[in-house]
Short mmCIF file of C-alpha atoms and ligand atoms in Angstrom, two decimals:
data_model
loop_
_atom_site.label_atom_id
_atom_site.label_comp_id
_atom_site.label_asym_id
_atom_site.label_seq_id
_atom_site.Cartn_x
_atom_site.Cartn_y
_atom_site.Cartn_z
CA UNK I 1 0.00 0.00 0.00
CA UNK I 2 1.43 3.27 -1.12
CA UNK I 3 0.00 5.16 1.87
CA UNK I 4 1.73 2.84 4.30
CA UNK I 5 5.07 3.23 2.50
CA UNK I 6 4.73 6.98 2.70
CA UNK I 7 4.41 6.79 6.47
CA UNK I 8 7.51 4.61 6.78
CA UNK I 9 9.48 6.94 4.53
CA UNK I 10 8.56 10.06 6.47
CA UNK I 11 9.51 8.31 9.72
CA UNK I 12 12.96 7.58 8.33
CA UNK I 13 13.32 11.17 7.19
CA UNK I 14 12.30 12.43 10.60
CA UNK I 15 14.86 10.19 12.30
CA UNK I 16 17.67 11.04 9.94
CA UNK I 17 17.04 14.76 9.82
CA UNK I 18 19.46 15.96 12.41
CA UNK I 19 22.77 17.72 12.34
CA UNK I 20 25.81 16.20 13.97
CA UNK I 21 28.06 18.88 15.41
CA UNK I 22 31.51 17.68 16.49
CA UNK I 23 33.39 19.15 19.45
CA UNK I 24 36.95 20.27 18.74
CA UNK I 25 39.61 17.57 19.16
CA UNK I 26 40.90 17.65 22.72
CA UNK I 27 37.69 19.20 24.11
CA UNK I 28 37.10 17.66 27.55
CA UNK I 29 33.94 16.72 29.42
CA UNK I 30 33.47 16.46 33.15
CA UNK I 31 30.93 16.48 35.96
CA UNK I 32 31.14 18.23 39.30
CA UNK I 33 30.20 17.92 42.97
CA UNK I 34 31.03 19.89 46.12
CA UNK I 35 32.04 18.57 49.54
CA UNK I 36 29.19 19.82 51.75
CA UNK I 37 26.60 18.84 49.15
CA UNK I 38 27.65 15.20 48.85
CA UNK I 39 30.06 14.01 51.52
CA UNK I 40 28.03 13.73 54.71
CA UNK I 41 30.18 12.40 57.55
CA UNK I 42 29.78 15.87 59.00
CA UNK I 43 31.35 15.00 62.36
CA UNK I 44 33.27 11.82 61.51
CA UNK I 45 36.97 11.07 61.98
CA UNK I 46 37.96 14.45 63.34
CA UNK I 47 36.08 16.76 60.97
CA UNK I 48 35.03 19.95 62.74
CA UNK I 49 31.95 22.09 62.24
CA UNK I 50 31.72 24.35 59.22
CA UNK I 51 29.30 27.24 58.62
CA UNK I 52 26.77 25.00 56.88
CA UNK I 53 26.80 22.43 59.69
CA UNK I 54 26.12 25.18 62.22
CA UNK I 55 23.49 26.91 60.08
CA UNK I 56 21.37 23.89 59.18
CA UNK I 57 21.42 22.65 62.78
CA UNK I 58 20.46 26.04 64.26
CA UNK I 59 18.14 27.25 61.51
CA UNK I 60 16.21 24.35 59.97
CA UNK I 61 13.45 26.86 59.13
CA UNK I 62 15.72 28.49 56.55
CA UNK I 63 15.95 25.24 54.54
CA UNK I 64 12.97 24.38 52.30
CA UNK I 65 12.56 20.84 53.67
CA UNK I 66 14.29 21.47 57.03
CA UNK I 67 16.93 18.94 56.01
CA UNK I 68 20.71 18.92 56.61
CA UNK I 69 23.80 17.75 54.76
CA UNK I 70 24.77 15.57 57.74
CA UNK I 71 24.67 12.46 55.52
CA UNK I 72 23.77 13.88 52.08
CA UNK I 73 24.90 11.36 49.41
CA UNK I 74 27.22 9.83 52.01
CA UNK I 75 30.07 10.11 49.53
CA UNK I 76 32.35 9.90 52.56
CA UNK I 77 31.54 6.18 52.38
CA UNK I 78 30.17 5.83 48.83
CA UNK I 79 33.01 7.51 46.90
CA UNK I 80 33.84 4.29 45.05
CA UNK I 81 30.35 4.28 43.56
CA UNK I 82 30.74 7.96 42.61
CA UNK I 83 33.88 7.11 40.66
CA UNK I 84 32.12 4.17 38.97
CA UNK I 85 29.54 6.67 37.76
CA UNK I 86 32.28 8.97 36.46
CA UNK I 87 33.60 5.94 34.59
CA UNK I 88 30.15 4.95 33.27
CA UNK I 89 29.80 8.44 31.81
CA UNK I 90 33.38 8.20 30.45
CA UNK I 91 34.22 11.57 31.95
CA UNK I 92 37.57 13.08 31.03
CA UNK I 93 37.68 14.77 34.44
CA UNK I 94 35.81 14.76 37.73
CA UNK I 95 35.49 18.02 39.66
CA UNK I 96 35.04 17.77 43.44
CA UNK I 97 35.91 19.99 46.40
CA UNK I 98 37.91 19.60 49.59
CA UNK I 99 36.36 20.25 52.99
CA UNK I 100 38.51 22.80 54.84
CA UNK I 101 37.14 21.78 58.26
CA UNK I 102 37.79 18.10 57.52
CA UNK I 103 41.44 18.70 56.59
CA UNK I 104 42.16 21.45 59.15
CA UNK I 105 39.74 21.00 62.07
CA UNK I 106 40.89 24.23 63.76
CA UNK I 107 40.83 26.07 60.44
CA UNK I 108 44.61 26.43 60.75
CA UNK I 109 47.52 24.12 59.84
CA UNK I 110 48.50 23.54 63.49
CA UNK I 111 46.66 20.23 63.22
CA UNK I 112 46.33 18.32 59.95
CA UNK I 113 43.67 15.61 60.12
CA UNK I 114 45.29 12.44 58.76
CA UNK I 115 41.90 10.75 58.26
CA UNK I 116 40.92 13.55 55.88
CA UNK I 117 44.19 13.29 53.96
CA UNK I 118 43.62 9.55 53.63
CA UNK I 119 40.04 10.05 52.42
CA UNK I 120 41.04 12.50 49.69
CA UNK I 121 44.09 10.40 48.76
CA UNK I 122 41.74 7.45 48.18
CA UNK I 123 39.42 9.56 46.03
CA UNK I 124 42.25 11.07 43.98
CA UNK I 125 44.02 7.73 43.48
CA UNK I 126 40.67 6.13 42.58
CA UNK I 127 40.01 8.78 39.94
CA UNK I 128 43.46 8.39 38.42
CA UNK I 129 43.18 4.58 38.36
CA UNK I 130 40.16 4.98 36.10
CA UNK I 131 42.11 7.16 33.70
CA UNK I 132 40.10 10.22 34.73
CA UNK I 133 41.63 13.57 35.66
CA UNK I 134 40.84 15.13 39.05
CA UNK I 135 39.84 18.82 39.03
CA UNK I 136 39.93 19.96 42.64
CA UNK I 137 38.13 22.96 44.13
CA UNK I 138 39.96 24.04 47.27
CA UNK I 139 37.06 25.98 48.80
CA UNK I 140 33.38 25.63 47.92
CA UNK I 141 31.23 27.62 50.42
CA UNK I 142 31.98 25.51 53.54
CA UNK I 143 34.14 27.75 55.72
CA UNK I 144 35.22 26.31 59.09
CA UNK I 145 32.96 27.77 61.78
CA UNK I 146 36.06 28.71 63.81
CA UNK I 147 37.08 31.13 61.05
CA UNK I 148 33.56 32.49 60.65
CA UNK I 149 33.59 33.27 64.37
CA UNK I 150 36.58 35.53 63.61
CA UNK I 151 34.64 37.33 60.86
CA UNK I 152 35.16 34.88 58.01
CA UNK I 153 35.55 36.48 54.60
CA UNK I 154 35.11 39.97 56.10
CA UNK I 155 38.36 39.65 58.07
CA UNK I 156 41.44 40.68 56.05
CA UNK I 157 43.49 37.96 57.77
CA UNK I 158 41.51 35.33 55.88
CA UNK I 159 43.81 36.05 52.95
CA UNK I 160 46.64 34.43 54.94
CA UNK I 161 44.43 31.72 56.42
CA UNK I 162 43.38 30.63 52.94
CA UNK I 163 46.96 30.73 51.71
CA UNK I 164 48.00 28.46 54.61
CA UNK I 165 45.19 26.02 53.84
CA UNK I 166 46.07 26.02 50.13
CA UNK I 167 49.72 25.25 50.99
CA UNK I 168 48.60 22.18 52.94
CA UNK I 169 46.45 20.80 50.13
CA UNK I 170 49.06 21.53 47.45
CA UNK I 171 51.69 19.76 49.58
CA UNK I 172 49.52 16.66 50.05
CA UNK I 173 47.79 16.33 46.69
CA UNK I 174 49.84 18.43 44.25
CA UNK I 175 51.88 15.47 43.03
CA UNK I 176 48.74 13.96 41.47
CA UNK I 177 46.25 16.81 41.00
CA UNK I 178 47.18 19.00 38.02
CA UNK I 179 44.02 21.07 37.73
CA UNK I 180 42.90 23.32 40.59
CA UNK I 181 40.19 25.86 41.33
CA UNK I 182 40.96 28.03 44.34
CA UNK I 183 37.54 29.40 45.32
CA UNK I 184 34.09 28.64 43.92
CA UNK I 185 31.85 31.50 42.75
CA UNK I 186 32.98 34.45 44.87
CA UNK I 187 29.88 36.39 43.81
CA UNK I 188 27.68 33.84 45.57
CA UNK I 189 30.17 33.43 48.41
CA UNK I 190 29.96 37.17 49.12
CA UNK I 191 26.44 38.13 48.01
CA UNK I 192 24.52 35.15 49.34
CA UNK I 193 26.57 34.87 52.50
CA UNK I 194 26.47 38.51 53.60
CA UNK I 195 23.23 39.51 51.96
CA UNK I 196 20.69 36.70 52.37
CA UNK I 197 19.18 34.94 55.32
CA UNK I 198 19.05 31.61 53.54
CA UNK I 199 22.84 31.14 53.41
CA UNK I 200 25.17 31.11 56.42
CA UNK I 201 26.37 33.03 58.27
CA UNK I 202 23.19 35.04 57.57
CA UNK I 203 25.15 38.01 58.83
CA UNK I 204 23.45 40.67 56.79
CA UNK I 205 25.87 43.39 55.82
CA UNK I 206 25.02 44.69 52.35
CA UNK I 207 26.92 47.94 52.85
CA UNK I 208 30.23 46.51 54.04
CA UNK I 209 30.44 42.73 54.55
CA UNK I 210 29.76 41.98 50.90
CA UNK I 211 32.41 44.40 49.67
CA UNK I 212 35.07 43.39 52.19
CA UNK I 213 34.48 39.80 51.15
CA UNK I 214 34.89 40.74 47.47
CA UNK I 215 38.33 42.16 48.06
CA UNK I 216 39.57 39.43 50.39
CA UNK I 217 38.47 36.68 48.05
CA UNK I 218 40.52 38.17 45.23
CA UNK I 219 43.63 38.52 47.41
CA UNK I 220 43.22 35.02 48.87
CA UNK I 221 42.95 33.50 45.41
CA UNK I 222 46.00 35.43 44.23
CA UNK I 223 48.15 34.31 47.15
CA UNK I 224 47.22 30.66 46.63
CA UNK I 225 47.86 30.92 42.89
CA UNK I 226 51.30 32.42 43.55
CA UNK I 227 52.20 29.67 46.02
CA UNK I 228 51.42 27.08 43.37
CA UNK I 229 53.14 29.02 40.64
CA UNK I 230 56.34 29.37 42.62
CA UNK I 231 56.59 26.08 44.47
CA UNK I 232 54.70 23.45 42.48
CA UNK I 233 54.32 24.52 38.87
CA UNK I 234 58.01 24.09 37.98
CA UNK I 235 57.85 20.46 39.12
CA UNK I 236 54.26 19.34 38.41
CA UNK I 237 53.20 21.67 35.58
CA UNK I 238 49.66 21.92 36.89
CA UNK I 239 47.21 24.77 36.35
CA UNK I 240 45.20 26.88 38.79
CA UNK I 241 42.35 29.38 38.44
CA UNK I 242 39.35 30.82 40.25
CA UNK I 243 35.84 29.83 39.20
CA UNK I 244 33.65 32.83 38.34
CA UNK I 245 29.86 32.70 38.26
CA UNK I 246 28.62 34.42 35.10
CA UNK I 247 24.93 35.25 34.92
CA UNK I 248 24.11 36.92 31.62
CA UNK I 249 22.44 40.35 32.02
CA UNK I 250 20.96 42.20 29.07
CA UNK I 251 19.02 45.47 28.86
CA UNK I 252 15.20 45.34 28.98
CA UNK I 253 15.22 48.19 26.44
CA UNK I 254 18.08 49.97 24.61
CA UNK I 255 18.15 52.82 27.14
CA UNK I 256 19.29 50.38 29.84
CA UNK I 257 22.34 49.15 27.94
CA UNK I 258 24.80 50.98 30.18
CA UNK I 259 23.09 49.64 33.29
CA UNK I 260 23.20 46.07 31.94
CA UNK I 261 26.90 46.45 31.22
CA UNK I 262 27.51 47.83 34.71
CA UNK I 263 25.62 44.85 36.13
CA UNK I 264 27.86 42.47 34.18
CA UNK I 265 30.83 44.30 35.68
CA UNK I 266 29.30 44.06 39.14
CA UNK I 267 28.55 40.35 39.20
CA UNK I 268 31.14 38.97 36.77
CA UNK I 269 33.73 41.73 36.43
CA UNK I 270 34.10 42.35 40.15
CA UNK I 271 35.52 38.84 40.44
CA UNK I 272 37.53 38.66 37.24
CA UNK I 273 38.78 42.10 36.13
CA UNK I 274 41.53 42.18 38.77
CA UNK I 275 42.83 38.82 37.59
CA UNK I 276 42.35 38.76 33.82
CA UNK I 277 42.42 42.38 32.61
CA UNK I 278 45.63 44.03 31.46
CA UNK I 279 45.29 46.94 33.92
CA UNK I 280 44.16 44.91 36.94
CA UNK I 281 42.12 46.21 39.88
CA UNK I 282 38.35 46.70 40.01
CA UNK I 283 36.53 47.43 36.74
CA UNK I 284 37.01 51.24 36.56
CA UNK I 285 33.39 52.05 35.63
CA UNK I 286 32.09 49.92 38.50
CA UNK I 287 34.55 51.28 41.04
CA UNK I 288 33.54 54.83 40.11
CA UNK I 289 29.80 54.13 40.23
CA UNK I 290 30.03 52.41 43.61
CA UNK I 291 32.31 55.09 45.08
CA UNK I 292 29.70 57.72 44.18
CA UNK I 293 27.04 55.67 45.96
CA UNK I 294 29.25 55.47 49.07
CA UNK I 295 29.76 59.23 49.15
CA UNK I 296 26.04 59.84 48.74
CA UNK I 297 25.39 57.56 51.68
CA UNK I 298 27.76 59.57 53.83
CA UNK I 299 30.66 57.14 54.01
CA UNK I 300 34.08 58.75 53.99
CA UNK I 301 35.60 55.84 52.05
CA UNK I 302 34.30 53.70 49.19
CA UNK I 303 32.42 50.65 50.47
CA UNK I 304 34.24 48.57 47.87
CA UNK I 305 37.73 48.88 49.35
CA UNK I 306 40.25 50.14 46.78
CA UNK I 307 43.25 47.97 45.95
CA UNK I 308 46.72 49.38 46.67
CA UNK I 309 49.11 49.35 43.72
CA UNK I 310 50.91 46.44 45.36
CA UNK I 311 47.65 44.49 45.64
CA UNK I 312 46.82 45.19 42.01
CA UNK I 313 50.14 43.62 41.03
CA UNK I 314 49.59 40.70 43.42
CA UNK I 315 46.27 39.75 41.82
CA UNK I 316 46.87 40.64 38.18
CA UNK I 317 47.65 37.67 35.94
CA UNK I 318 46.96 34.98 38.57
CA UNK I 319 45.28 32.52 36.20
CA UNK I 320 46.10 29.64 33.91
CA UNK I 321 42.68 29.61 32.17
CA UNK I 322 39.30 31.28 32.70
CA UNK I 323 36.90 29.05 34.65
CA UNK I 324 33.22 29.96 34.55
CA UNK I 325 30.01 28.58 35.98
CA UNK I 326 26.87 29.53 34.10
CA UNK I 327 23.17 28.78 34.59
CA UNK I 328 20.83 31.65 33.90
CA UNK I 329 20.11 35.12 32.46
CA UNK I 330 18.28 38.29 33.48
CA UNK I 331 17.13 41.59 32.03
CA UNK I 332 17.98 44.96 33.59
CA UNK I 333 16.07 48.20 33.90
CA UNK I 334 16.50 51.29 36.07
CA UNK I 335 14.57 51.41 39.35
CA UNK I 336 11.65 53.78 39.62
CA UNK I 337 11.54 56.35 42.43
CA UNK I 338 11.48 54.46 45.75
CA UNK I 339 11.51 51.02 44.10
CA UNK I 340 13.79 48.43 45.70
CA UNK I 341 15.13 45.16 44.39
CA UNK I 342 15.64 42.44 46.96
CA UNK I 343 15.77 39.07 45.17
CA UNK I 344 18.63 37.09 46.63
CA UNK I 345 21.45 36.55 45.94
CA UNK I 346 21.49 39.59 43.68
CA UNK I 347 20.15 42.22 46.12
CA UNK I 348 23.35 44.17 45.81
CA UNK I 349 22.12 45.53 42.50
CA UNK I 350 20.29 48.15 44.58
CA UNK I 351 23.61 49.98 44.70
CA UNK I 352 23.40 50.40 40.93
CA UNK I 353 19.78 51.62 41.12
CA UNK I 354 18.81 48.65 38.98
CA UNK I 355 15.89 46.25 38.89
CA UNK I 356 16.41 42.72 37.63
CA UNK I 357 13.58 41.18 35.64
CA UNK I 358 12.91 38.04 33.69
CA UNK I 359 11.99 37.72 30.03
CA UNK I 360 8.52 36.19 29.79
CA UNK I 361 9.56 33.43 27.38
CA UNK I 362 12.42 32.17 29.57
CA UNK I 363 11.03 29.05 31.24
CA UNK I 364 11.48 28.86 35.00
CA UNK I 365 13.42 25.85 36.27
CA UNK I 366 12.55 24.08 39.53
CA UNK I 367 14.14 26.73 41.75
CA UNK I 368 13.31 30.41 42.16
CA UNK I 369 16.49 31.97 40.76
CA UNK I 370 16.68 29.91 37.59
CA UNK I 371 15.32 30.90 34.14
CA UNK I 372 16.38 28.98 31.06
CA UNK I 373 18.01 31.00 28.26
CA UNK I 374 20.52 28.92 26.25
CA UNK I 375 21.81 31.97 24.28
CA UNK I 376 23.01 33.43 27.59
CA UNK I 377 25.98 31.08 27.76
CA UNK I 378 27.19 32.07 24.29
CA UNK I 379 26.69 35.78 24.96
CA UNK I 380 28.47 35.46 28.30
CA UNK I 381 31.46 33.76 26.67
CA UNK I 382 31.64 36.42 23.95
CA UNK I 383 31.43 39.18 26.59
CA UNK I 384 34.29 37.61 28.54
CA UNK I 385 36.44 37.35 25.44
CA UNK I 386 35.73 41.01 24.63
CA UNK I 387 36.64 42.03 28.19
CA UNK I 388 39.76 39.96 28.74
CA UNK I 389 40.99 38.78 25.36
CA UNK I 390 41.50 35.43 23.70
CA UNK I 391 41.85 33.29 26.82
CA UNK I 392 41.26 29.60 27.24
CA UNK I 393 37.79 29.10 28.78
CA UNK I 394 36.73 26.09 30.81
CA UNK I 395 33.06 25.82 31.75
CA UNK I 396 33.27 24.42 35.26
CA UNK I 397 29.49 24.19 35.95
CA UNK I 398 26.31 24.14 33.91
CA UNK I 399 23.10 22.18 34.46
CA UNK I 400 19.37 22.33 35.19
CA UNK I 401 17.28 22.26 38.37
CA UNK I 402 14.31 19.91 37.99
CA UNK I 403 11.75 18.00 39.99
CA UNK I 404 12.32 14.30 40.78
CA UNK I 405 12.05 11.53 38.15
CA UNK I 406 14.30 9.37 36.00
CA UNK I 407 12.99 10.38 32.57
CA UNK I 408 14.37 13.93 32.71
CA UNK I 409 13.78 15.07 29.14
CA UNK I 410 13.90 18.69 30.35
CA UNK I 411 17.50 18.19 31.51
CA UNK I 412 18.39 16.43 28.23
CA UNK I 413 17.05 19.40 26.33
CA UNK I 414 18.88 21.86 28.57
CA UNK I 415 22.21 20.15 27.94
CA UNK I 416 21.54 19.93 24.21
CA UNK I 417 20.51 23.59 23.90
CA UNK I 418 23.31 24.99 26.08
CA UNK I 419 25.98 22.82 24.44
CA UNK I 420 24.75 23.91 21.02
CA UNK I 421 25.34 27.52 22.11
CA UNK I 422 28.80 26.58 23.42
CA UNK I 423 29.60 25.13 20.00
CA UNK I 424 28.34 28.32 18.33
CA UNK I 425 30.65 30.35 20.58
CA UNK I 426 33.54 28.10 19.53
CA UNK I 427 32.76 27.88 15.82
CA UNK I 428 31.17 31.27 15.05
CA UNK I 429 32.73 33.58 17.64
CA UNK I 430 36.16 31.93 17.96
CA UNK I 431 35.94 31.63 21.72
CA UNK I 432 38.49 29.07 22.87
CA UNK I 433 36.34 26.85 25.09
CA UNK I 434 38.26 23.68 25.96
CA UNK I 435 36.11 21.97 28.60
CA UNK I 436 32.55 21.57 29.82
CA UNK I 437 31.40 20.41 33.24
CA UNK I 438 27.92 19.15 34.00
CA UNK I 439 26.49 20.23 37.34
CA UNK I 440 26.03 17.76 38.77
CA UNK I 441 27.09 14.14 38.86
CA UNK I 442 24.23 13.19 41.20
CA UNK I 443 21.39 14.74 43.19
CA UNK I 444 22.77 16.36 46.29
CA UNK I 445 22.09 18.82 49.09
CA UNK I 446 21.10 21.92 47.18
CA UNK I 447 21.87 24.46 49.91
CA UNK I 448 18.71 26.25 51.11
CA UNK I 449 16.58 24.11 48.76
CA UNK I 450 17.65 21.01 50.71
CA UNK I 451 16.70 17.88 48.78
CA UNK I 452 13.64 19.42 47.08
CA UNK I 453 15.52 20.38 43.90
CA UNK I 454 17.33 17.90 41.65
CA UNK I 455 20.37 18.72 39.53
CA UNK I 456 21.79 15.20 39.08
CA UNK I 457 22.66 13.15 36.04
CA UNK I 458 22.15 10.32 38.56
CA UNK I 459 19.19 10.19 40.88
CA UNK I 460 20.01 9.54 44.53
CA UNK I 461 17.51 7.83 46.82
CA UNK I 462 17.89 9.83 50.03
CA UNK I 463 15.63 7.51 52.05
CA UNK I 464 17.80 4.51 51.19
CA UNK I 465 20.53 4.01 53.83
CA UNK I 466 22.94 3.10 50.98
CA UNK I 467 21.92 6.27 49.05
CA UNK I 468 21.42 4.21 45.88
CA UNK I 469 22.34 6.08 42.69
CA UNK I 470 20.46 5.45 39.40
CA UNK I 471 21.28 7.00 36.01
CA UNK I 472 18.66 9.31 34.55
CA UNK I 473 17.89 9.70 30.82
CA UNK I 474 20.26 12.69 30.90
CA UNK I 475 23.12 10.47 32.12
CA UNK I 476 22.72 8.25 29.06
CA UNK I 477 22.43 11.33 26.88
CA UNK I 478 25.57 12.95 28.32
CA UNK I 479 27.51 9.66 28.07
CA UNK I 480 26.57 9.51 24.41
CA UNK I 481 27.78 13.05 23.77
CA UNK I 482 31.09 12.15 25.38
CA UNK I 483 31.39 8.83 23.50
CA UNK I 484 30.66 10.38 20.09
CA UNK I 485 32.46 13.64 20.97
CA UNK I 486 29.60 15.39 19.22
CA UNK I 487 26.14 16.83 19.63
CA UNK I 488 23.15 15.70 17.62
CA UNK I 489 20.72 18.53 16.93
CA UNK I 490 17.35 17.47 15.53
CA UNK I 491 16.22 19.64 12.65
CA UNK I 492 12.65 20.07 11.45
CA UNK I 493 11.71 17.01 9.45
CA UNK I 494 11.18 17.68 5.77
CA UNK I 495 7.75 16.64 4.50
CA UNK I 496 7.90 15.27 0.96
C1 LIG H 501 43.01 27.06 23.15
O1 LIG H 501 43.79 27.10 24.31
C2 LIG H 501 44.68 26.00 24.44
C3 LIG H 501 45.33 26.10 25.81
O2 LIG H 501 45.96 27.34 25.95
C4 LIG H 501 45.67 26.00 23.30
O3 LIG H 501 46.52 24.88 23.42
C5 LIG H 501 44.91 25.95 22.00
O4 LIG H 501 45.81 26.06 20.92
C6 LIG H 501 43.90 27.06 21.91
N1 LIG H 501 43.06 26.85 20.74
C7 LIG H 501 42.75 27.83 19.91
C8 LIG H 501 41.86 27.46 18.77
O5 LIG H 501 43.15 28.96 20.06
C1 LIG H 502 14.29 4.37 48.18
O1 LIG H 502 14.80 3.50 49.14
C2 LIG H 502 13.80 3.05 50.05
C3 LIG H 502 14.54 2.29 51.15
O2 LIG H 502 15.43 1.34 50.60
C4 LIG H 502 12.79 2.21 49.31
O3 LIG H 502 11.79 1.76 50.20
C5 LIG H 502 12.17 3.07 48.22
O4 LIG H 502 11.30 2.29 47.43
C6 LIG H 502 13.24 3.68 47.33
N1 LIG H 502 12.62 4.62 46.44
C7 LIG H 502 12.78 4.56 45.12
C8 LIG H 502 12.08 5.61 44.33
O5 LIG H 502 13.43 3.68 44.57
#
């Protein structure tokens, strides 16, 4: 029957009508986790309390499901299974973070916890045995409580404390770990931590705490980078950078273009200009705008503390590649008389007299801050290249927040759409992107969302004592991208 044949034919056409886009040779794929979100073992084998331990125990009401990371994925015991998953996906690298309060229970190197060194040695050796590269984040939001009690990231001495901690981890793991990230997402570290009640220490200090943190983070990173550069790089040839969170901001209308640019400088530039620009220091336009705000408020000094010339030199050039995390986009417009913007963790935008809004056709993901806009990752990469030149870019986090369920077609589509934009940045805009990291390997403790929001390629059963992990559709999809080293984009089927 002719009619029947026609149906078969059009099915074949529909299946075959897709474009295969290869990734450049040498492009690497990874997946990431962070210590507090997966490890558990919060008080085991000498680990001391960190700011998240304290916060979730004292303020369960600030967490959506009143849960804690006390056990989380129990990766402290299940790390072998985690590495099996990395192998199943055929990852080139696995990004994970070290717990400062596990390694240095006092926060300082007067006592190094051997059990912690052994745990991370096992993980690192296990990764290498599978032919996978470890990418290690030294600090990912989980400051020892002892250091928070001394002011945490608002205390200038933290620059030295972090350097001391970095020296310890370089000395113990630097022979095998060749890729390092000093500090994860300073913009969240500073904004969410000093400007929002849902992140510890919930010490609200939008005028000063946030800005002190911004400066100290940059200096701490720089000191750690220089330790590595001087003492380890000649022998181990590894590479170190900071990981910057880049949300893409664009103007709601052409008249807000300058404001959108200033917002990019505030959230991305504040944590990268000092490192990657030729002149160093804060982005000049941002520093000027914020200094004017400080004067208007009656402060005698800028709230964003200026760098000395010596500090500018200390920070400038302390990178081996540009690491960025990206998830979402926003639109900017100027605030109306008396209008205030308070959405965390971006409340600081008040200082720019800006209001952040969402484009109606950006779908909302399963958590409040997250709108899906695949073009944002390409535009963000192009903006970074325009700002800082033809650097090597590694995407160190990208992924989608969803509800529970194994057939996560929304996450599959997110990865496809965002990776397509990454390929456009590479092929059309000549941005040198060399790596991509899925956030995250498995469901984990999503900070103030607790276990209500899922980001994992693998589902984790948090009521199962063994925290069983099961691959989602997106895990199969991501494994296939890695295996074929290419992305298959369906095109509209041609009707004959
Ligand atoms: C991208 O950066 C890497 C690392 O610096 C370099 O080896 C490679 O040649 C660069 N690729 C392009 C296309 O510039
Ligand atoms: C999770 O684990 C618990 C305990 O083992 C089990 O009863 C439950 O069925 C599991 N849930 C799923 C969705 O597999």
